[in-house]
């Protein structure tokens, strides 16, 4: 299963390659990793074909398939790996958190980490609250990308958001000077402000002196009128 799926992905992406777009995508991501130059609309059918044609029978096959794609040399193959991981909903469970942790630590850049956090980890913790015990460890991890993933893990959860945990994570990391943490705090608060603007306004008012300017500006984009802006 794994080898045919990887071969198909590489051949399909290579056939759609656009060197000019590849150069632009690589520059935008500020990475030395090569690109084919295949943007999202061109990757979607590749992901769908793999999901339909090579469905994993069990957890082991799910992880093997995702990692086989992930370990290929081009960025788009990693995007396909994440798409395939999303495409098999029955495996998006606490059992997959070690896999998702690996994807975060090896991905180590916002395009990959944010996809894992918001599209995979979120679905795990919303459906399986007991999984928070693992994410509670991420927020204190020495790996900055795991801390970012923990902060972003409720993006899109809306009414299912564990607001107390969201605010606790932001409070515990708001002292950091790291841009990607400050940005994550602001983004997470801004998104939740669309669901409960009053709660977010209360949090940012209480912690105005502790939040970085970046986090505060991002958090209050839609609720400035509630915090006196």
Steps between C-alpha positions, in 0.01 A plus 500: 500500500763753607736472205230534229349799681835675525585422140166637386542819705848568366402431139180706519672796662795483261262496203335818627825674595546867420861613558408868506236448767737270687756778535237740631357249746845416630586866546171570677560216745862603555621143475765303316257213453417453131152558361331358192300819462162329541256718691205380707248455215747269328569301816141432598431235233827327586396480865151378414633227272738370766231506769257306279747258345725401790295510822697380803358197674623589847695753706835362394416531130364853555824612659714324241310662213515849647869472586595349164355807329634738766857377460519581129728791405254758364278732702186403310549137600480612862181693419360185339598298808302737722205489262501122504523504881188720507322282247480197728283632781477172689868522584487858629499384860726520805691202363630725222636774727854355500490517120370857504766598752764368262350697211513818708858458617630395159287751310633786714348776288165673513342358184541141617461549875184706471336242277571223750378710793181638347390211279617190688573572866185712531284213381662267752452719807146607411386140456720354775547744790720248679763579236557840659741334743747465213450853365546634854853363470555667164430847640799460734728323252842639412406474131348834400294342221328265743412798720361681196301191399350478849389864488346456155339164572153649545492720191167423336351328805249784549241399764698185577797707619631429847527871579663451837779299342540744212542792739729297725728412208514863391570614856780247543681601180427872471839586654682350202681725255481249214304646207326175411370460855381859526329473163336171600359650819349789308357275230348254749337780698378678187335185370328429829381861518271414207325250731520673839615860459425587860721228642793595279452869578507419870819299460687766305389775738622298797832418335561818301835559666615141453403451137744609233390777267474249216281260698277784619454650153416164348264405783302825486456534124128427525432615857678832527173665601476266799843583636490875452695520174 
